[in-house]
Structures are given as structure tokens and as C-alpha cells.
XYZ file of C-alpha atoms in Angstrom:
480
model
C -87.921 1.571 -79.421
C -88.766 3.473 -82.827
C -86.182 3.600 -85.414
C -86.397 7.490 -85.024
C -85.618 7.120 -81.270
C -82.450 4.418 -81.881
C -80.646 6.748 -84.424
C -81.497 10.033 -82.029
C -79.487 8.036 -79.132
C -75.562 8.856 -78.414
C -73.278 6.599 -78.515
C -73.001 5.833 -74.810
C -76.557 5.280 -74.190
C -76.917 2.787 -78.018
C -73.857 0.934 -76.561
C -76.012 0.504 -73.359
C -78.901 -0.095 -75.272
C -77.724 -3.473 -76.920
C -75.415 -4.726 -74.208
C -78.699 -4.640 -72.096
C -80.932 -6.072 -75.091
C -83.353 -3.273 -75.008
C -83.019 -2.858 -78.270
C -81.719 -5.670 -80.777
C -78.930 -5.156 -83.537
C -80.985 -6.131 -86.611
C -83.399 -2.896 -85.068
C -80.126 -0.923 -84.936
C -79.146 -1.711 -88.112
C -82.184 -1.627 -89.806
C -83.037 2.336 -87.957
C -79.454 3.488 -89.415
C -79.894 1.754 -92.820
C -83.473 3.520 -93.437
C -81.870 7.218 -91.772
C -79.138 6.568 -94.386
C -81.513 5.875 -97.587
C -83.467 8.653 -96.366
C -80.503 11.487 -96.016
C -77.680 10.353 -97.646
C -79.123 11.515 -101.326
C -79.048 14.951 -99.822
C -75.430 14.938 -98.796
C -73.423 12.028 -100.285
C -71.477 11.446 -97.199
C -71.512 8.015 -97.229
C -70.154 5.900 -99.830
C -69.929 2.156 -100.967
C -72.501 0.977 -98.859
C -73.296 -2.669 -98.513
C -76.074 -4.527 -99.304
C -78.694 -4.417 -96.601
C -79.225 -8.181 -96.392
C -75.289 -8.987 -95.933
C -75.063 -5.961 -92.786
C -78.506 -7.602 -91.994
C -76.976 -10.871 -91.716
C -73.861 -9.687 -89.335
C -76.272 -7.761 -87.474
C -78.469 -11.345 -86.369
C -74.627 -12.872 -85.773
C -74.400 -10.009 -83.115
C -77.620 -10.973 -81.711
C -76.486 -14.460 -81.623
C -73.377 -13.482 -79.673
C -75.228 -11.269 -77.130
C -78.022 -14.439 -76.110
C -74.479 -16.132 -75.788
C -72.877 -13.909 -73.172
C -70.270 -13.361 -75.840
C -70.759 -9.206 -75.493
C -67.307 -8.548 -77.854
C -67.338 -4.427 -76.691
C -68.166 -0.961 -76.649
C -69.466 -1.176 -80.452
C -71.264 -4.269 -80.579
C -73.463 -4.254 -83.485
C -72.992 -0.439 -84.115
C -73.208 0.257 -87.883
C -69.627 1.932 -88.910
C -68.442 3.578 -92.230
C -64.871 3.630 -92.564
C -63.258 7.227 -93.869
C -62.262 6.146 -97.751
C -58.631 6.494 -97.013
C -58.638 3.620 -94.316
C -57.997 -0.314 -95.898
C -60.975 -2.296 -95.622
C -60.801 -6.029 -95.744
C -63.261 -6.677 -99.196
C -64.752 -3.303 -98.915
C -63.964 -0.870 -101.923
C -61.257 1.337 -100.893
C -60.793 4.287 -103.398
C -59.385 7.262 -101.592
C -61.176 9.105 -103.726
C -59.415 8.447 -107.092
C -60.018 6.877 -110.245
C -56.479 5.214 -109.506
C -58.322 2.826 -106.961
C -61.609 2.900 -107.933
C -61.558 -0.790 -108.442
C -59.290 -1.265 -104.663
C -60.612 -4.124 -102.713
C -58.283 -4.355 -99.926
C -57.507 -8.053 -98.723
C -56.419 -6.645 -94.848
C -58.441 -4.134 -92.494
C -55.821 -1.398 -91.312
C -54.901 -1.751 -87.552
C -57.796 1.089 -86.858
C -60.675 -1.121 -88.935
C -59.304 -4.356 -87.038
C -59.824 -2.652 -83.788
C -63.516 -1.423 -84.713
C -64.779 -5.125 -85.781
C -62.757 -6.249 -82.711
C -65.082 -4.173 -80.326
C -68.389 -5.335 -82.233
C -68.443 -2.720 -85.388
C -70.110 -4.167 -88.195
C -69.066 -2.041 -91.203
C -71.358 -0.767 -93.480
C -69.684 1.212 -96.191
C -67.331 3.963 -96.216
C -67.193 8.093 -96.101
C -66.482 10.047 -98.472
C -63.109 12.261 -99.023
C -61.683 14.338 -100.993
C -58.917 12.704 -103.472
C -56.283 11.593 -101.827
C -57.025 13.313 -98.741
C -56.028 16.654 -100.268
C -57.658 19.717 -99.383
C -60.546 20.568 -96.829
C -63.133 20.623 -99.601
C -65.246 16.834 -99.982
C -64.978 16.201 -103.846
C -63.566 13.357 -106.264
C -64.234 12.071 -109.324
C -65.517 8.786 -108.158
C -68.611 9.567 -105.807
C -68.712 13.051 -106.550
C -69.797 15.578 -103.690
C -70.181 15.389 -100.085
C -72.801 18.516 -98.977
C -72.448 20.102 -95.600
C -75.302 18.777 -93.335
C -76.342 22.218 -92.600
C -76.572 23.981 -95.911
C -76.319 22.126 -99.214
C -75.258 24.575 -101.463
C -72.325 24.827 -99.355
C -68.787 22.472 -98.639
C -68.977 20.385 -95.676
C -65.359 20.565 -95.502
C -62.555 17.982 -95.478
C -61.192 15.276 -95.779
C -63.081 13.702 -93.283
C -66.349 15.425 -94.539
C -68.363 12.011 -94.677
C -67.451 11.428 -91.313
C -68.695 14.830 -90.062
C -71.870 14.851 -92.179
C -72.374 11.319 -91.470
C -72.336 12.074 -87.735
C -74.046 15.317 -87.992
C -77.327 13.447 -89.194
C -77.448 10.602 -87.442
C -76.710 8.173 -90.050
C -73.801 6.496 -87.971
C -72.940 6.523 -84.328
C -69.812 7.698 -84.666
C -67.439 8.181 -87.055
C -63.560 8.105 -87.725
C -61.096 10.091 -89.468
C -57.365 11.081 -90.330
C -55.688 14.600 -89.856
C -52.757 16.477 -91.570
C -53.645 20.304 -92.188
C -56.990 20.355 -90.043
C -59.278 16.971 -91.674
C -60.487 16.231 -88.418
C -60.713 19.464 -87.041
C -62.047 21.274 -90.047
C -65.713 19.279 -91.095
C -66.724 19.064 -87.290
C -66.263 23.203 -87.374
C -68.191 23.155 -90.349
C -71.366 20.405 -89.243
C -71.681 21.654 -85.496
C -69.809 18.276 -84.315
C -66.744 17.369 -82.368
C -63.217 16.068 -84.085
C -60.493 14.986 -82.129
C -56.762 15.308 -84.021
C -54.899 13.115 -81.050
C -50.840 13.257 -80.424
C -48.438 11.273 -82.765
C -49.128 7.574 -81.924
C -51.857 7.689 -79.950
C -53.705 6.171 -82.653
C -51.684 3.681 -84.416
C -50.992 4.533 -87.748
C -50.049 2.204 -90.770
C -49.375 5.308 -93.427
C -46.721 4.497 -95.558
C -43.566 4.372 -92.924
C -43.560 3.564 -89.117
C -40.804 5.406 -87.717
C -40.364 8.953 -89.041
C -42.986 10.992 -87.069
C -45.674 11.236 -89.442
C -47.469 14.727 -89.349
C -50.870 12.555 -90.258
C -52.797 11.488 -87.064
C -56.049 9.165 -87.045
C -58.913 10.304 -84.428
C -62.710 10.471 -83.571
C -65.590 12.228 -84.505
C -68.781 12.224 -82.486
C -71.910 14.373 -81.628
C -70.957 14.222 -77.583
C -67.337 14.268 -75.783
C -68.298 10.726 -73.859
C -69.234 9.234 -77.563
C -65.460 10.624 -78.599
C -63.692 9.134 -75.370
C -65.295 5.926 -76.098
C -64.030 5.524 -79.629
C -60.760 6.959 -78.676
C -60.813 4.387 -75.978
C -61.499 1.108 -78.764
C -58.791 2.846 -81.460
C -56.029 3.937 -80.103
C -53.206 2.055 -77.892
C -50.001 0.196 -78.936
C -49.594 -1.822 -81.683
C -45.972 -3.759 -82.253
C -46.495 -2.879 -85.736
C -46.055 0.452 -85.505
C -43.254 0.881 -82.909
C -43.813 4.443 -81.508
C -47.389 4.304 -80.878
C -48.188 5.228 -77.553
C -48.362 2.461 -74.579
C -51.146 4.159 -72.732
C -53.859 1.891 -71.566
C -56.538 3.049 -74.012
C -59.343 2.014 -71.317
C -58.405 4.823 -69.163
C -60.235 7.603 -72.511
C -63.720 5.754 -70.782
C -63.369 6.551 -67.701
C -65.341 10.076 -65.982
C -64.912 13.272 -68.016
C -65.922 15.819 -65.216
C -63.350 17.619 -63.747
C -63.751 21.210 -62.110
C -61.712 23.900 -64.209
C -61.695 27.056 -61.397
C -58.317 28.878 -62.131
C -57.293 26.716 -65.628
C -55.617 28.898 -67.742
C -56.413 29.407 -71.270
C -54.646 31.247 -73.918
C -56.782 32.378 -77.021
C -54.251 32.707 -80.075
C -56.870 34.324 -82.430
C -55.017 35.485 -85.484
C -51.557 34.767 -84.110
C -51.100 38.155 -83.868
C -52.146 39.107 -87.252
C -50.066 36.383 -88.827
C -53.453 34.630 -90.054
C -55.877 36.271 -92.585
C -59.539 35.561 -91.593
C -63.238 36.234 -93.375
C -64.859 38.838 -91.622
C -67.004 37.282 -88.695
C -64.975 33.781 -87.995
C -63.020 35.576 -85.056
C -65.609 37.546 -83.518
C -67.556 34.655 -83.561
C -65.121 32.063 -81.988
C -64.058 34.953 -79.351
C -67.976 34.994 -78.137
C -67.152 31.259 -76.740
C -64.601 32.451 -74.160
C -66.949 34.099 -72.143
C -68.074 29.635 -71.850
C -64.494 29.107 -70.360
C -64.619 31.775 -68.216
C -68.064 31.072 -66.852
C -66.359 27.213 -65.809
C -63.949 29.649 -63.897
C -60.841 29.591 -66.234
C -58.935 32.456 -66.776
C -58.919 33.573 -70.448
C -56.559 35.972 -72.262
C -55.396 36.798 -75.596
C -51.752 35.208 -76.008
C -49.024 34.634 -78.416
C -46.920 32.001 -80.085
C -43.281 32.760 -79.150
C -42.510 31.751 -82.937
C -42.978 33.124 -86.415
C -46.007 31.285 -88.257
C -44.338 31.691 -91.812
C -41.679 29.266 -91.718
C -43.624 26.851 -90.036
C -45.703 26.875 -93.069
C -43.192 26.585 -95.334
C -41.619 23.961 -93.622
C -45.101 21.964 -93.112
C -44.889 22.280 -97.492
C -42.200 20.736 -97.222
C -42.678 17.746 -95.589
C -45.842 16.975 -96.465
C -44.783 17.374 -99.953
C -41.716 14.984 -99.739
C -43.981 12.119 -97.984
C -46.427 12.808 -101.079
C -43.832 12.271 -103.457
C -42.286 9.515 -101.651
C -45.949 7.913 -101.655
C -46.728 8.323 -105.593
C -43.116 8.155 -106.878
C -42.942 4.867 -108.672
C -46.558 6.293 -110.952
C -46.144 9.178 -111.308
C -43.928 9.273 -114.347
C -46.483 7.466 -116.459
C -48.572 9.688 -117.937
C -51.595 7.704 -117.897
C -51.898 7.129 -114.281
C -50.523 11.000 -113.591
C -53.773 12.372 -115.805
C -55.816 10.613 -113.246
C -54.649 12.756 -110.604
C -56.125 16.281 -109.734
C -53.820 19.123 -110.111
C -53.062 19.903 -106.858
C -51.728 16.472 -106.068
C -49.691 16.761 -109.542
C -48.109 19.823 -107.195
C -47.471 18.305 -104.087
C -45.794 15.454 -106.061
C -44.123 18.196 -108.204
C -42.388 19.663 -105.219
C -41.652 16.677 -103.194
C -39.816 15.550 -106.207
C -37.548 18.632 -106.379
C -36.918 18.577 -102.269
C -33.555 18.081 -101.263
C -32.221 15.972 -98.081
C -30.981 19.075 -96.560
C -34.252 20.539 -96.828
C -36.144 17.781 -95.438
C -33.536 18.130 -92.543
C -34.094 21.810 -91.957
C -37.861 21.130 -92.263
C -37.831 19.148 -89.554
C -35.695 21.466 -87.469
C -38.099 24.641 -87.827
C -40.945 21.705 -86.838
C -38.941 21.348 -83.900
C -38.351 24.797 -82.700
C -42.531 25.009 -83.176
C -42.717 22.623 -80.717
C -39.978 23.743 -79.064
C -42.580 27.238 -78.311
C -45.691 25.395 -77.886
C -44.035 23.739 -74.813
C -43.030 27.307 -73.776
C -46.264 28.102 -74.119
C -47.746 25.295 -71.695
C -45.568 26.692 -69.229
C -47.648 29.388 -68.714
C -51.670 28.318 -70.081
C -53.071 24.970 -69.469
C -54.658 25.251 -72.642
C -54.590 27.201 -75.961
C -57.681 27.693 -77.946
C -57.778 29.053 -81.638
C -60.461 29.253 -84.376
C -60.973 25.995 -86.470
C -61.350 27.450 -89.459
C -60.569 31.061 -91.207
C -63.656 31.229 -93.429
C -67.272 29.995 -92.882
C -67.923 26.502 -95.275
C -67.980 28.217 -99.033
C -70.205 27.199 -102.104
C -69.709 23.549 -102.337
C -68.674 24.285 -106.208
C -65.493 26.121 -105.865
C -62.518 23.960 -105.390
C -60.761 26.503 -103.006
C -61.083 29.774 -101.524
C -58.901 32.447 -103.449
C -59.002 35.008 -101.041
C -58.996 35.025 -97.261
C -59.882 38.173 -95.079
C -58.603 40.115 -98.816
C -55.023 38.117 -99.079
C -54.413 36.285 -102.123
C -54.004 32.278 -101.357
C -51.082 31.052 -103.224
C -51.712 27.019 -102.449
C -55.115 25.547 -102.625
C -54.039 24.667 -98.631
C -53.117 28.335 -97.357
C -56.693 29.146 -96.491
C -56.357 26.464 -93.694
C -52.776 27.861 -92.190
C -54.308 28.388 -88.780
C -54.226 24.646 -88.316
C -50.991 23.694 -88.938
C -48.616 25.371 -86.082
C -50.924 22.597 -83.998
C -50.396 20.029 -86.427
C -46.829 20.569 -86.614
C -46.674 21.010 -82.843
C -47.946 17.083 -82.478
C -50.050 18.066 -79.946
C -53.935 17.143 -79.159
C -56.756 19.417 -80.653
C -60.226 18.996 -80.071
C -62.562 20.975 -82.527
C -66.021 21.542 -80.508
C -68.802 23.841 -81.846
C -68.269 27.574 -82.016
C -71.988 28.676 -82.362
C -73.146 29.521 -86.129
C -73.307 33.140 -88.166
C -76.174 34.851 -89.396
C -76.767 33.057 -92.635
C -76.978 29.407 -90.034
C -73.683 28.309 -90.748
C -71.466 26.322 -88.481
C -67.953 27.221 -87.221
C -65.613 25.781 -84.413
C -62.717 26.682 -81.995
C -59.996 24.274 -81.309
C -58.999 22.574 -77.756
C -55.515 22.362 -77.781
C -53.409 20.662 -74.862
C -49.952 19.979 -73.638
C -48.378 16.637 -75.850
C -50.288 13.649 -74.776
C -53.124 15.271 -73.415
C -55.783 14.004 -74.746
C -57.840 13.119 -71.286
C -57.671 16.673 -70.193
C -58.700 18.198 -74.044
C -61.724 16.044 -73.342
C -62.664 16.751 -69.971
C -62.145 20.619 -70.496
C -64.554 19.969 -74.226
C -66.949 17.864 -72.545
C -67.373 21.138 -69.536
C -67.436 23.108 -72.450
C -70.128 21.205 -73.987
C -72.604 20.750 -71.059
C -72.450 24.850 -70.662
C -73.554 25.110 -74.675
C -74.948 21.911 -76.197
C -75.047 23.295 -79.626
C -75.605 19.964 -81.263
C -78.518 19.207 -79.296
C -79.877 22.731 -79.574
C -79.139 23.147 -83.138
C -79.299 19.705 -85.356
C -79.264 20.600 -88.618
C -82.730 21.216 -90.643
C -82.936 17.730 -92.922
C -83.379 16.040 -89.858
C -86.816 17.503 -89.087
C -87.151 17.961 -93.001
């Protein structure tokens, strides 16, 4: 099998590959090691990479294991970078800052433990935005990650490695994290699919284990079945964090088909004209319906029984305290506070000056969200919205300013349409939207009742089989 032909296979069918020694791990590394040295100076999407003879070397212990019988699961001897936020056991972990830059983590998070448990050898890391803040892929340590489809343009964030990783073919699949959209965001933007899963599906070592954490971990993937099958090594409980969800993770590999006659689906859009969007993005994401209604679901425009403005504010809010909470004990030195970009100086800023009571209240309006969304799964088996309110932007500019002609007033407002969903806890599944006239890439999101997941998929993967946009459009460097 050509090195071409290994990296060009999904997941399922790599997976499938080794287990049945068609092809050998030291081949599979070696394919996805040469695809990275030839594409990843185009992009920068993946970062802290290893040195070829030590990935080499775990690659042949694979090998060895295999002609044992000792087959250790679904990712045996896949090459895996790690999303830069995520501890690595002796890897570099810099989240993007000049604060870790020098971060060699002695433990793997419960996420990387589970990846080398099912045969993942890692390879290096993918590139985020500092901190995690802000769908745009820049920091002051690697610099840059380029969208895989145009590389004067963002590829989004923070897990814009992952997508652009995944996008060409330089790792099977990928992982990432998910606050305001980070997940759900780069796939829109590099024609892939991101999965933003319930509250403790995936467990979740952030920085506390039992206040529910708006911050979600989840796959990325070029096919649904490649998705389910990381889902299915990932997520399930954990003791250490004591409200993940007890869910036999196996059951995310079992069949996605499912007939959807009569499933009904309610497109949000704008919420009504709550949410400011570029001219084109809605148009565009309103041309997939016609997919769902072909798979006999019945679509029609719907609404949110719940203002979108104070969910915002109260999403600030929270998010802001946990910052603060997170950085509190540095940020007073000035030193180590010049190191950090201004918009984290904000967040810290405000979750400084946030009260208990506020916090409190916060949480309440987060409820009441949720409190609609389940009022709105009374009536739709699904909601769908737009992944994104612009197309990806020139890969220089920090931010968008301006949105559909409203003024932004955070450097996060641009990507409001994601965050009744986040706040809602609920699953979303980004999945490929089609692309505009200049080529670029946009999404809608698959969102389902909480705990859903299973059906997001099946109803994405239906969705998928009618379009296959990644298959029919892979992005030019590939052929380059």
C-alpha cells in the first residue's frame, strides 16, 4: 500500500488495515510523517513534533504487539497530535503561551491516557490559539495556523490544528476542547466534522470536577464512523471526575444508519434576528435543508422560547470568573501578566471584579436556557443552526470588528450564535455546509436533545452520505 493510499484511508478502514496486518505501523507512521513534512509548512497546524526515529521506534513496538496477538484497540499504531491545551506526559505542553513554553507535563490528562490506551502513539501536538481564547489560531510561540483551504485566510479556533490537521490528511483523527464554538467552529471553516458532546461525556480534568464546566472535550474527523470511533475510545466514566457520564462508550461504534422519515428539525437561523451575520453565511447554510428534507425530515424555521442577550451576558460571566479563578495567583505580577495577550488580561479583568451573586444569577439565566432548549425538544427532534456568522477572515486580523454591519464589542461576540448551545449543555455536531463563491468552507450545527450524542451522529452521518463534501471537495494542497 503507497504512502499516498495509507494517509487517503478513514479512520475505520486504517484501523482495519493494521489489525489485519495489511499494512504495518512503521508504513503508517512513516506515510503520515512524510504527508506532515510535506504540508505542515503550508499551514502550521501541527506543533512540537517528535523526532521521527523515537515515533519510529513506538511504531515497530506496535508491530511487535500485533505478531503477539496483543491488538491493544481501535487506534493501534495511529499517529495522534494532542490539541496544545491537553497535558502530555514529556511532550511540550504550551497552550499557546510564552507562560509554558518550557511545560513538560509529567502525567497524560485522562483523554491522552485513553488514546495511548487504545494504541495511539503520539506524535506532537496542534496548534491553538493562547489559552484557548478566541476562534482565530495564533500565539506567540508557534505562530500561525492557516486554514487548509485558503492560506491567506484563519482556519479558525481553538482547535484549528486539529481541523487543519484532519482536513489534510496529516493525522487520522484529531481531538479537541469546546467553550464558545472550538470544536464546532475550525471543522465549519476546513470542510470537516467537530463534535462538542454533553457535559461529561468526555471526562474532563479542567481546573474543578464538580461545578458544570461550560468547556467540553470531543472529536474531529473527516467521516461520522471515524468520529463515533474516537468518541467511542475518549469518552466514558472516570472516578476522577465524578459527574462524567456512565454510558458504555462502546455503544458510539456500533451502526450509524437509521431511517429519518418524519424527524423533525427546527432551523434557528438568526434566532430571529437576534444574531448579526456576513452576507451569504445564512443563505448558504439554509441551501442544506433541502439534504434533511430529501432523508424525509420535516424542516421549518423555529424559535428559541428565550432572549439570546442575557444568555450572552451571562456566558461572560462565567467564563470570565473560571478564567480568573484559573490565572488568579499570576496575574498580579506584572511580569508574567505582560506575557498574556490582551484579551485574556480582560477576561481575567472581569472575572476579578464578578461578584458571588452574579455568578449565582449567571447560572440561573444558564438554566432557564436550558430550561427552553428542552421546550424546544418537545416539539423538533433536532435543531440545526449555522456554525459560524462570517466566512474564515484574513488570517492577519485578530478579530472581526463588524458582523453583518454591527459593531463587536468583545473579541468573542462575532461567535454568539454558538453559545445558547454551549450554554444549553447539549450535543452539537458541526458537518459541512457547502463553500461560497470565493471556495471557502462553512458549516451548520447538529444539535440534539441532552445526551444525544448517538442520534446527532446517525442523523450527521445520513446527512453526510447524501453530500460527501469532504470527499468531493479536499482542499487544493493536497493535489498541489
Amino acid at each position: 500500500m503507497s504512502a499516498s493510499n495509507i494517509v487517503n484511508l478513514d479512520a475505520i478502514a486504517l484501523a482495519r488495515a493494521i489489525k489485519t496486518k495489511q499494512v504495518s505501523c512503521v508504513e503508517v507512521m512513516n506515510a503520515y510523517l512524510d504527508q506532515i513534512e510535506r504540508l505542515n509548512p503550508h499551514v502550521n497546524a501541527i506543533v512540537s513534533i517528535q523526532p521521527r526515529e523515537r515515533l519510529i521506534e513506538q511504531a515497530k513496538d506496535r508491530d511487535s504487539q500485533l505478531a503477539r496477538g496483543d491488538y491493544l484497540g481501535a487506534m493501534h499504531g495511529f499517529p495522534h497530535a494532542v490539541k496544545d491545551l491537553e497535558p502530555t506526559r514529556g511532550i511540550r505542553t504550551t497552550k499557546g503561551s510564552p507562560l509554558f513554553k518550557n511545560f513538560f507535563p509529567r502525567d497524560d490528562s485522562i483523554l491522552v491516557e485513553r488514546i495511548r490506551s487504545a494504541g495511539g502513539i503520539i506524535i506532537g501536538k496542534t496548534n491553538v490559539p493562547e489559552f484557548g481564547l478566541g476562534s482565530q489560531t495564533y500565539n506567540p510561540v508557534f505562530g500561525t495556523t492557516l486554514n487548509a483551504y485558503n492560506q491567506s485566510k484563519t482556519c479558525g479556533g481553538s482547535s484549528g490544528g486539529a481541523a487543519v490537521a484532519v482536513a489534510l490528511e496529516m493525522v487520522p483523527v484529531a481531538d479537541g476542547s469546546d467553550n464558545g464554538g472550538s470544536l464546532r467552529n475550525p471543522a465549519a471553516w476546513n470542510n470537516v466534522f467537530g463534535f462538542r458532546t454533553s457535559p461529561g461525556r468526555v471526562p474532563s480534568q479542567f481546573y474543578e470536577v464538580f461545578l458544570p464546566s461550560i468547556s467540553v472535550h470531543g472529536p474531529m474527523a473527516r467521516t461520522v464512523p471515524d468520529l463515533a470511533m474516537l468518541l467511542s475510545v475518549i469518552a466514558g466514566y472516570d472516578p476522577r471526575t465524578p459527574l462524567s457520564i456512565r454510558q458504555d462508550a462502546a455503544e458510539f461504534a456500533g451502526p450509524l444508519e437509521r431511517d429519518f422519515k418524519g424527524a423533525r428539525i427546527g432551523w434557528v437561523g438568526d434566532f430571529g434576528g437576534q444574531i448579526p451575520f456576513d452576507p451569504g453565511v445564512l443563505e448558504l447554510c439554509e441551501r442544506s435543508l433541502k439534504v434533511f428534507e430529501a432523508l424525509g425530515c420535516s424542516v421549518e424555521t423555529a424559535s428559541l422560547d428565550h432572549p439570546i442577550e442575557p444568555v450572552w451576558q451571562s456566558w461572560l460571566t462565567l467564563r470570565g470568573w473560571q478564567i480568573a479563578s484559573e490565572f488568579r495567583a499570576i496575574f498580579p505580577d506584572p511580569a508574567q501578566r505582560a506575557l498574556m495577550k490582551p484579551e485574556l488580561q480582560w477576561e481575567i479583568e472581569n472575572g476579578l471584579k464578578t461578584t458571588a451573586m452574579e455568578v449565582a444569577i449567571a447560572s440561573r439565566v444558564r438554566t432557564a436556557c436550558y430550561q427552553a432548549v428542552l421546550r424546544f425538544f418537545e416539539k423538533y427532534d433536532f435543531m440545526i443552526a449555522p456554525a459560524s456568522q462570517v466566512f474564515p477572515f484574513d488570517a492577519t486580523i485578530h478579530w472581526p470588528k463588524e458582523v453583518g454591519g454591527v459593531s463587536m464589542d468583545t473579541y468573542h461576540r462575532w461567535m454568539q450564535v454558538m453559545i445558547p448551545i454551549s450554554m444549553s449543555g447539549c450535543p452539537a455536531l458541526s458537518v459541512p455546509a457547502g463553500f461560497n463563491g470565493s471556495g471557502l468552507p462553512m458549516g451548520i450545527q447538529i444539535v440534539g436533545p441532552n445526551h444525544a450524542e448517538m442520534a446527532c451522529m446517525q442523523l450527521a452521518h445520513a446527512y453526510d452520505q447524501a453530500t460527501n463534501w469532504v470527499t468531493n471537495r479536499p482542499p487544493p494542497l493536497l493535489s498541489s
